[in-house]
Coordinates of C-alpha atoms in Angstrom, one line a residue:
X441 CA -5.5 -0.3 17.1
X442 CA -4.8 -2.0 13.8
X443 CA -2.1 -4.6 13.2
X444 CA -0.7 -5.0 9.7
X445 CA 1.6 -7.7 8.3
X446 CA 2.9 -7.7 4.7
X447 CA 3.9 -10.7 2.7
X448 CA 4.6 -11.8 -0.8
X449 CA 7.8 -9.9 -1.6
X450 CA 10.7 -11.5 -3.4
X451 CA 13.2 -11.3 -6.3
X452 CA 11.7 -11.1 -9.8
X453 CA 12.8 -10.3 -13.3
X454 CA 11.8 -7.1 -15.2
X455 CA 8.4 -7.5 -16.8
X456 CA 7.2 -10.0 -14.3
X457 CA 4.2 -9.8 -12.0
X458 CA 4.0 -10.1 -8.2
X459 CA 1.2 -9.8 -5.7
X460 CA 1.7 -8.5 -2.2
X461 CA -0.7 -9.2 0.7
X462 CA -1.4 -7.3 3.9
X463 CA -3.2 -9.1 6.7
X464 CA -5.2 -6.7 8.8
X465 CA -6.4 -7.2 12.3
X466 CA -7.7 -5.0 15.1
X467 CA -10.1 -2.1 14.9
X468 CA -10.5 -1.9 11.1
X469 CA -13.9 -0.2 11.6
X470 CA -12.0 2.9 12.6
X471 CA -10.0 3.1 9.4
X472 CA -10.9 5.1 6.4
X473 CA -8.0 4.8 3.9
X474 CA -5.5 2.0 3.8
X475 CA -2.5 2.3 1.5
X476 CA 0.7 1.0 0.1
X477 CA 4.0 2.9 0.3
X478 CA 7.5 1.9 -0.8
X479 CA 11.0 2.9 -0.1
X480 CA 13.9 2.4 -2.4
X481 CA 17.6 2.4 -1.2
X482 CA 18.7 6.0 -0.7
X483 CA 15.3 7.4 -1.2
X484 CA 12.5 8.6 0.9
X485 CA 9.3 6.5 1.3
X486 CA 6.8 7.3 -1.4
X487 CA 3.1 6.7 -2.0
X488 CA 2.0 3.8 -4.2
X489 CA -1.7 3.2 -3.9
X490 CA -4.6 3.7 -1.4
X491 CA -8.1 2.3 -1.0
X492 CA -11.1 3.2 1.0
X493 CA -11.6 0.2 3.1
X494 CA -15.4 0.1 3.2
X495 CA -16.2 1.4 -0.3
X496 CA -13.3 -0.1 -2.3
X497 CA -12.5 3.2 -4.1
X498 CA -8.8 3.2 -5.1
X499 CA -6.2 5.8 -5.9
X500 CA -2.7 5.4 -7.5
X501 CA 0.6 7.2 -7.9
X502 CA 1.2 8.3 -11.5
X503 CA 4.3 6.0 -11.6
X504 CA 2.2 2.8 -11.1
X505 CA -1.1 3.8 -12.6
X506 CA -2.1 1.2 -15.2
X507 CA 0.3 -1.4 -13.9
X508 CA -0.6 -1.9 -10.2
X509 CA -4.0 -2.7 -8.8
X510 CA -5.0 -2.3 -5.1
X511 CA -7.8 -4.4 -3.7
X512 CA -9.2 -5.6 -0.5
X513 CA -11.3 -8.5 0.8
X514 CA -13.3 -7.2 3.8
X515 CA -14.5 -10.7 4.8
X516 CA -11.0 -12.0 5.0
X517 CA -9.5 -8.7 6.4
X518 CA -6.9 -8.7 3.6
X519 CA -5.5 -6.1 1.3
X520 CA -3.6 -6.8 -1.8
X521 CA -1.3 -5.0 -4.3
X522 CA -1.1 -6.7 -7.7
X523 CA 2.0 -5.5 -9.6
X524 CA 2.4 -6.0 -13.3
X525 CA 5.1 -5.0 -15.8
X526 CA 7.6 -4.6 -13.0
X527 CA 10.8 -2.7 -13.6
X528 CA 13.9 -1.8 -11.6
X529 CA 12.4 1.4 -10.4
X530 CA 9.8 -0.7 -8.5
X531 CA 12.5 -2.1 -6.3
X532 CA 12.1 -1.3 -2.6
X533 CA 10.6 -2.2 0.7
X534 CA 6.8 -2.1 0.5
X535 CA 4.7 -1.2 3.5
X536 CA 1.0 -1.3 4.1
X537 CA -0.6 1.3 6.3
X538 CA -3.9 2.3 7.8
X539 CA -5.2 5.7 8.9
X540 CA -7.8 6.3 11.7
X541 CA -10.5 8.0 9.8
X542 CA -10.5 11.8 10.3
X543 CA -7.4 13.5 9.1
X544 CA -6.3 16.8 7.6
X545 CA -3.9 15.0 5.3
X546 CA -4.6 13.4 1.9
X547 CA -4.6 9.8 1.1
X548 CA -1.2 10.1 -0.6
X549 CA 0.5 11.8 2.3
X550 CA 2.6 9.5 4.6
X551 CA 1.7 11.5 7.7
X552 CA -2.0 10.5 7.4
X553 CA -1.3 7.0 8.3
X554 CA -1.0 5.8 11.9
X555 CA -0.5 2.1 11.8
X556 CA 2.2 0.5 9.6
X557 CA 3.4 -3.0 8.8
X558 CA 7.0 -4.1 9.0
X559 CA 7.5 -4.1 5.2
X560 CA 8.3 -6.7 2.6
X561 CA 11.2 -6.5 0.2
X562 CA 10.6 -6.4 -3.6
X563 CA 13.6 -6.6 -5.9
X564 CA 13.3 -6.4 -9.6
X565 CA 16.3 -7.3 -11.7
X566 CA 16.8 -5.7 -15.1

């Protein structure tokens, strides 16, 4: 199985940038997509970005496209989410997640992912 640990969250001002990290360990060879999700207070968890672990191909939610960048460093077993031009709607707990290859779900669907981190809080003041 895969173990995931997020870090890098904090309190920032609107317009600021922040980079989240996800340390990955375990059977990463069995993963296809890895992704970032977030959950704001009173809302359901939503898709943010995803990346094919081996190829580096990335996908984004419309709400963050052009502002966020997902990346990974295979040699270091790390995944990152660089967030620019943050606003109050970006506030929430951010989770990294990993699938296990074969799935009938799409990369943007929460049910595709099997392994999840504990989450890291991002708060953007406006």
